[in-house]
């Protein structure tokens, strides 16, 4: 089970920190990711992180978003700075994501959170 928290409404230029708590059969040795879905748009990958900490960010968020993972606590976080209106979306935590699949734009994970809303005005 994946449970996100930390979403909210902020003004442009503001920051938020999203968290994802993993429970159940998860272990640290899996690839996790954040995806987002804006109104009227398809879900897209934001960032992927391997168990070893290797990351890849979408071009649109590079330099503003920072992902971190605590394998011991089974938590995934996303620090979002300098938020812009086009960052408005539901943000989803995902686990057991394919690294190559993510890099090629495939939106797939074996486990999904329920999502947390981020609104930027």
Short mmCIF file of N, CA and C in Angstrom, two decimals:
data_model
loop_
_atom_site.label_atom_id
_atom_site.label_comp_id
_atom_site.label_asym_id
_atom_site.label_seq_id
_atom_site.Cartn_x
_atom_site.Cartn_y
_atom_site.Cartn_z
N UNK A 1 0.84 -1.19 0.00
CA UNK A 1 0.00 0.00 0.00
C UNK A 1 0.88 1.25 0.00
N UNK A 2 0.48 2.22 -0.79
CA UNK A 2 1.19 3.49 -0.87
C UNK A 2 0.24 4.60 -0.48
N UNK A 3 0.68 5.47 0.42
CA UNK A 3 -0.17 6.56 0.87
C UNK A 3 0.60 7.87 0.74
N UNK A 4 0.09 8.75 -0.11
CA UNK A 4 0.72 10.06 -0.30
C UNK A 4 0.14 11.08 0.67
N UNK A 5 0.94 12.09 0.93
CA UNK A 5 0.49 13.24 1.72
C UNK A 5 1.32 14.45 1.32
N UNK A 6 0.88 15.61 1.75
CA UNK A 6 1.67 16.82 1.53
C UNK A 6 1.19 17.72 0.42
N UNK A 7 0.16 17.33 -0.30
CA UNK A 7 -0.34 18.21 -1.35
C UNK A 7 -1.06 19.41 -0.75
N UNK A 8 -1.41 20.35 -1.61
CA UNK A 8 -2.11 21.53 -1.15
C UNK A 8 -2.17 22.59 -2.23
N UNK A 9 -2.62 23.77 -1.83
CA UNK A 9 -2.72 24.91 -2.74
C UNK A 9 -1.68 25.94 -2.38
N UNK A 10 -0.92 26.36 -3.36
CA UNK A 10 0.13 27.35 -3.12
C UNK A 10 0.14 28.36 -4.26
N UNK A 11 0.78 29.47 -4.01
CA UNK A 11 0.95 30.46 -5.06
C UNK A 11 2.20 30.14 -5.86
N UNK A 12 2.22 30.64 -7.07
CA UNK A 12 3.38 30.42 -7.94
C UNK A 12 4.65 30.89 -7.23
N UNK A 13 5.68 30.09 -7.36
CA UNK A 13 6.94 30.37 -6.69
C UNK A 13 7.07 29.70 -5.34
N UNK A 14 5.99 29.14 -4.86
CA UNK A 14 6.01 28.48 -3.56
C UNK A 14 6.58 27.08 -3.63
N UNK A 15 6.58 26.41 -2.48
CA UNK A 15 7.16 25.07 -2.37
C UNK A 15 6.21 24.14 -1.63
N UNK A 16 6.36 22.88 -1.93
CA UNK A 16 5.65 21.83 -1.21
C UNK A 16 6.56 20.61 -1.09
N UNK A 17 6.28 19.81 -0.10
CA UNK A 17 7.00 18.55 0.05
C UNK A 17 5.97 17.43 0.12
N UNK A 18 6.02 16.56 -0.86
CA UNK A 18 5.12 15.41 -0.90
C UNK A 18 5.82 14.21 -0.28
N UNK A 19 5.04 13.40 0.40
CA UNK A 19 5.59 12.19 1.00
C UNK A 19 4.75 10.99 0.59
N UNK A 20 5.40 9.84 0.56
CA UNK A 20 4.72 8.60 0.22
C UNK A 20 5.20 7.54 1.20
N UNK A 21 4.28 7.00 1.94
CA UNK A 21 4.60 5.95 2.91
C UNK A 21 4.18 4.62 2.32
N UNK A 22 5.15 3.71 2.27
CA UNK A 22 4.89 2.38 1.71
C UNK A 22 4.76 1.37 2.85
N UNK A 23 3.80 0.52 2.74
CA UNK A 23 3.61 -0.50 3.76
C UNK A 23 3.24 -1.81 3.08
N UNK A 24 3.23 -2.85 3.86
CA UNK A 24 2.89 -4.14 3.29
C UNK A 24 4.13 -4.90 2.88
N UNK A 25 4.10 -5.41 1.66
CA UNK A 25 5.16 -6.31 1.23
C UNK A 25 6.33 -5.59 0.57
N UNK A 26 6.36 -4.26 0.66
CA UNK A 26 7.42 -3.52 0.00
C UNK A 26 8.76 -3.73 0.69
N UNK A 27 9.76 -3.73 -0.07
CA UNK A 27 11.11 -3.74 0.44
C UNK A 27 11.87 -2.62 -0.23
N UNK A 28 13.05 -2.36 0.26
CA UNK A 28 13.81 -1.24 -0.28
C UNK A 28 14.34 -1.49 -1.67
N UNK A 29 14.36 -2.72 -2.12
CA UNK A 29 15.03 -3.04 -3.37
C UNK A 29 14.10 -2.94 -4.57
N UNK A 30 13.36 -1.86 -4.66
CA UNK A 30 12.49 -1.67 -5.81
C UNK A 30 12.65 -0.25 -6.32
N UNK A 31 12.28 -0.08 -7.55
CA UNK A 31 12.34 1.21 -8.20
C UNK A 31 11.01 1.92 -7.96
N UNK A 32 11.09 3.17 -7.56
CA UNK A 32 9.87 3.94 -7.29
C UNK A 32 9.86 5.21 -8.12
N UNK A 33 8.70 5.82 -8.19
CA UNK A 33 8.58 7.00 -9.03
C UNK A 33 7.42 7.88 -8.57
N UNK A 34 7.46 9.09 -9.04
CA UNK A 34 6.32 10.01 -8.93
C UNK A 34 5.81 10.27 -10.36
N UNK A 35 4.50 10.20 -10.48
CA UNK A 35 3.83 10.58 -11.71
C UNK A 35 2.85 11.71 -11.36
N UNK A 36 2.36 12.37 -12.38
CA UNK A 36 1.33 13.39 -12.16
C UNK A 36 0.36 13.40 -13.32
N UNK A 37 -0.85 13.85 -13.02
CA UNK A 37 -1.88 13.96 -14.05
C UNK A 37 -2.59 15.29 -13.90
N UNK A 38 -2.40 16.14 -14.88
CA UNK A 38 -3.05 17.44 -14.89
C UNK A 38 -4.46 17.30 -15.46
N UNK A 39 -5.34 18.24 -15.15
CA UNK A 39 -6.71 18.17 -15.66
C UNK A 39 -6.74 18.09 -17.19
N UNK A 40 -7.43 17.10 -17.70
CA UNK A 40 -7.57 16.95 -19.14
C UNK A 40 -6.36 16.41 -19.86
N UNK A 41 -5.36 15.99 -19.10
CA UNK A 41 -4.13 15.48 -19.72
C UNK A 41 -3.85 14.06 -19.25
N UNK A 42 -2.97 13.40 -19.97
CA UNK A 42 -2.60 12.06 -19.59
C UNK A 42 -1.59 12.08 -18.44
N UNK A 43 -1.55 10.99 -17.73
CA UNK A 43 -0.58 10.86 -16.65
C UNK A 43 0.82 10.83 -17.24
N UNK A 44 1.74 11.49 -16.56
CA UNK A 44 3.11 11.55 -17.04
C UNK A 44 4.09 11.31 -15.90
N UNK A 45 5.25 10.83 -16.27
CA UNK A 45 6.28 10.59 -15.28
C UNK A 45 6.96 11.88 -14.86
N UNK A 46 7.24 12.00 -13.60
CA UNK A 46 7.93 13.17 -13.05
C UNK A 46 9.38 12.83 -12.72
N UNK A 47 9.56 11.76 -11.94
CA UNK A 47 10.90 11.35 -11.56
C UNK A 47 10.86 9.89 -11.17
N UNK A 48 11.95 9.20 -11.46
CA UNK A 48 12.10 7.81 -11.06
C UNK A 48 13.37 7.68 -10.25
N UNK A 49 13.36 6.78 -9.26
CA UNK A 49 14.53 6.56 -8.42
C UNK A 49 14.68 5.07 -8.15
N UNK A 50 15.90 4.58 -8.34
CA UNK A 50 16.15 3.17 -8.07
C UNK A 50 16.44 2.96 -6.59
N UNK A 51 16.53 1.72 -6.19
CA UNK A 51 16.86 1.40 -4.81
C UNK A 51 18.26 1.93 -4.44
N UNK A 52 19.13 2.02 -5.45
CA UNK A 52 20.49 2.51 -5.21
C UNK A 52 20.56 4.03 -5.22
N UNK A 53 19.44 4.67 -5.56
CA UNK A 53 19.42 6.13 -5.54
C UNK A 53 19.66 6.81 -6.87
N UNK A 54 19.76 6.05 -7.94
CA UNK A 54 19.91 6.65 -9.27
C UNK A 54 18.58 7.27 -9.66
N UNK A 55 18.63 8.50 -10.19
CA UNK A 55 17.40 9.23 -10.50
C UNK A 55 17.38 9.71 -11.93
N UNK A 56 16.18 9.95 -12.41
CA UNK A 56 15.98 10.58 -13.70
C UNK A 56 14.73 11.43 -13.60
N UNK A 57 14.86 12.70 -13.98
CA UNK A 57 13.76 13.65 -13.88
C UNK A 57 13.22 14.00 -15.27
N UNK A 58 11.95 14.31 -15.32
CA UNK A 58 11.38 14.88 -16.53
C UNK A 58 12.02 16.25 -16.76
N UNK A 59 12.20 16.61 -18.01
CA UNK A 59 12.84 17.88 -18.33
C UNK A 59 12.11 19.06 -17.71
N UNK A 60 10.79 18.95 -17.63
CA UNK A 60 9.98 20.07 -17.16
C UNK A 60 10.16 20.36 -15.67
N UNK A 61 10.73 19.43 -14.93
CA UNK A 61 10.87 19.62 -13.48
C UNK A 61 12.32 19.63 -13.04
N UNK A 62 13.23 19.33 -13.95
CA UNK A 62 14.65 19.29 -13.61
C UNK A 62 15.09 20.59 -12.96
N UNK A 63 15.75 20.49 -11.83
CA UNK A 63 16.25 21.67 -11.14
C UNK A 63 15.28 22.25 -10.13
N UNK A 64 14.02 21.86 -10.21
CA UNK A 64 13.03 22.37 -9.26
C UNK A 64 12.51 21.29 -8.32
N UNK A 65 12.50 20.06 -8.79
CA UNK A 65 12.01 18.94 -8.01
C UNK A 65 13.20 18.10 -7.55
N UNK A 66 13.10 17.61 -6.32
CA UNK A 66 14.14 16.74 -5.78
C UNK A 66 13.49 15.56 -5.09
N UNK A 67 13.85 14.37 -5.53
CA UNK A 67 13.29 13.15 -4.94
C UNK A 67 14.29 12.56 -3.94
N UNK A 68 13.76 11.95 -2.90
CA UNK A 68 14.60 11.25 -1.94
C UNK A 68 13.87 10.00 -1.48
N UNK A 69 14.64 9.03 -1.04
CA UNK A 69 14.07 7.73 -0.67
C UNK A 69 14.77 7.21 0.55
N UNK A 70 13.99 6.75 1.49
CA UNK A 70 14.54 6.15 2.70
C UNK A 70 14.15 4.68 2.68
N UNK A 71 15.08 3.84 2.28
CA UNK A 71 14.77 2.42 2.14
C UNK A 71 14.43 1.78 3.48
N UNK A 72 15.08 2.23 4.53
CA UNK A 72 14.83 1.64 5.85
C UNK A 72 13.41 1.94 6.34
N UNK A 73 12.93 3.13 6.00
CA UNK A 73 11.60 3.53 6.46
C UNK A 73 10.54 3.33 5.39
N UNK A 74 10.96 2.88 4.20
CA UNK A 74 10.01 2.68 3.10
C UNK A 74 9.23 3.95 2.81
N UNK A 75 9.92 5.05 2.71
CA UNK A 75 9.27 6.32 2.38
C UNK A 75 9.93 6.96 1.17
N UNK A 76 9.12 7.65 0.41
CA UNK A 76 9.57 8.37 -0.77
C UNK A 76 9.08 9.80 -0.64
N UNK A 77 9.95 10.75 -0.90
CA UNK A 77 9.58 12.15 -0.77
C UNK A 77 9.88 12.90 -2.06
N UNK A 78 9.17 13.99 -2.25
CA UNK A 78 9.39 14.84 -3.41
C UNK A 78 9.34 16.29 -2.95
N UNK A 79 10.47 16.95 -2.97
CA UNK A 79 10.54 18.38 -2.65
C UNK A 79 10.32 19.15 -3.93
N UNK A 80 9.32 20.02 -3.92
CA UNK A 80 8.96 20.78 -5.11
C UNK A 80 9.15 22.26 -4.82
N UNK A 81 10.04 22.88 -5.55
CA UNK A 81 10.31 24.30 -5.37
C UNK A 81 9.89 25.09 -6.61
N UNK A 82 9.73 26.38 -6.41
CA UNK A 82 9.37 27.26 -7.52
C UNK A 82 8.20 26.70 -8.33
N UNK A 83 7.14 26.37 -7.63
CA UNK A 83 5.97 25.80 -8.28
C UNK A 83 5.38 26.79 -9.27
N UNK A 84 4.91 26.24 -10.39
CA UNK A 84 4.30 27.03 -11.45
C UNK A 84 2.87 26.52 -11.71
N UNK A 85 2.01 27.37 -12.25
CA UNK A 85 0.63 26.92 -12.50
C UNK A 85 0.54 25.63 -13.31
N UNK A 86 1.47 25.40 -14.23
CA UNK A 86 1.39 24.17 -15.02
C UNK A 86 1.88 22.95 -14.25
N UNK A 87 2.25 23.14 -12.99
CA UNK A 87 2.55 22.00 -12.12
C UNK A 87 1.28 21.49 -11.44
N UNK A 88 0.18 22.20 -11.61
CA UNK A 88 -1.08 21.78 -11.02
C UNK A 88 -1.47 20.42 -11.56
N UNK A 89 -1.67 19.47 -10.64
CA UNK A 89 -1.96 18.09 -11.03
C UNK A 89 -2.21 17.26 -9.78
N UNK A 90 -2.68 16.07 -10.02
CA UNK A 90 -2.69 15.06 -8.96
C UNK A 90 -1.37 14.31 -9.08
N UNK A 91 -0.67 14.23 -7.98
CA UNK A 91 0.63 13.57 -7.95
C UNK A 91 0.48 12.18 -7.33
N UNK A 92 1.01 11.20 -8.04
CA UNK A 92 0.89 9.81 -7.62
C UNK A 92 2.26 9.21 -7.31
N UNK A 93 2.32 8.52 -6.22
CA UNK A 93 3.48 7.72 -5.88
C UNK A 93 3.30 6.34 -6.51
N UNK A 94 4.37 5.78 -7.01
CA UNK A 94 4.29 4.47 -7.65
C UNK A 94 5.49 3.63 -7.26
N UNK A 95 5.28 2.34 -7.18
CA UNK A 95 6.35 1.42 -6.81
C UNK A 95 6.42 0.25 -7.78
N UNK A 96 7.61 -0.32 -7.85
CA UNK A 96 7.88 -1.41 -8.78
C UNK A 96 7.70 -0.90 -10.21
N UNK A 97 8.45 0.14 -10.49
CA UNK A 97 8.43 0.80 -11.79
C UNK A 97 9.62 0.34 -12.60
N UNK A 98 9.45 0.15 -13.86
CA UNK A 98 10.55 -0.22 -14.73
C UNK A 98 11.38 1.01 -15.09
N UNK A 99 12.69 0.93 -14.86
CA UNK A 99 13.55 2.08 -15.14
C UNK A 99 13.51 2.46 -16.62
N UNK A 100 13.73 1.47 -17.46
CA UNK A 100 13.75 1.75 -18.90
C UNK A 100 12.36 2.18 -19.37
N UNK A 101 11.34 1.55 -18.86
CA UNK A 101 9.98 1.91 -19.24
C UNK A 101 9.71 3.37 -18.90
N UNK A 102 10.11 3.78 -17.73
CA UNK A 102 9.90 5.18 -17.32
C UNK A 102 10.61 6.13 -18.28
N UNK A 103 11.87 5.81 -18.60
CA UNK A 103 12.64 6.70 -19.46
C UNK A 103 12.06 6.80 -20.87
N UNK A 104 11.33 5.79 -21.27
CA UNK A 104 10.72 5.81 -22.60
C UNK A 104 9.28 6.30 -22.57
N UNK A 105 8.86 6.81 -21.42
CA UNK A 105 7.55 7.42 -21.33
C UNK A 105 6.40 6.49 -21.04
N UNK A 106 6.71 5.27 -20.68
CA UNK A 106 5.65 4.32 -20.35
C UNK A 106 5.13 4.60 -18.95
N UNK A 107 3.84 4.73 -18.83
CA UNK A 107 3.23 4.98 -17.52
C UNK A 107 2.72 3.64 -17.00
N UNK A 108 3.55 3.02 -16.18
CA UNK A 108 3.20 1.71 -15.65
C UNK A 108 3.89 1.51 -14.32
N UNK A 109 3.17 0.94 -13.37
CA UNK A 109 3.73 0.54 -12.08
C UNK A 109 2.84 -0.57 -11.54
N UNK A 110 3.44 -1.44 -10.77
CA UNK A 110 2.65 -2.50 -10.18
C UNK A 110 1.86 -2.02 -8.97
N UNK A 111 2.29 -0.89 -8.40
CA UNK A 111 1.61 -0.37 -7.22
C UNK A 111 1.46 1.14 -7.35
N UNK A 112 0.29 1.63 -6.98
CA UNK A 112 -0.02 3.06 -7.06
C UNK A 112 -0.62 3.55 -5.76
N UNK A 113 -0.30 4.80 -5.43
CA UNK A 113 -0.99 5.46 -4.35
C UNK A 113 -2.28 6.07 -4.86
N UNK A 114 -3.03 6.68 -3.95
CA UNK A 114 -4.32 7.24 -4.32
C UNK A 114 -4.21 8.63 -4.92
N UNK A 115 -3.03 9.24 -4.77
CA UNK A 115 -2.80 10.55 -5.33
C UNK A 115 -3.01 11.66 -4.32
N UNK A 116 -2.29 12.76 -4.54
CA UNK A 116 -2.46 13.95 -3.72
C UNK A 116 -2.48 15.17 -4.64
N UNK A 117 -3.42 16.06 -4.38
CA UNK A 117 -3.65 17.20 -5.28
C UNK A 117 -2.68 18.33 -4.97
N UNK A 118 -2.07 18.84 -6.02
CA UNK A 118 -1.25 20.04 -5.93
C UNK A 118 -1.86 21.09 -6.85
N UNK A 119 -2.19 22.24 -6.28
CA UNK A 119 -2.80 23.32 -7.05
C UNK A 119 -1.95 24.57 -6.90
N UNK A 120 -1.56 25.14 -8.02
CA UNK A 120 -0.71 26.33 -8.02
C UNK A 120 -1.45 27.46 -8.72
N UNK A 121 -1.56 28.57 -8.04
CA UNK A 121 -2.29 29.71 -8.62
C UNK A 121 -1.39 30.92 -8.79
#
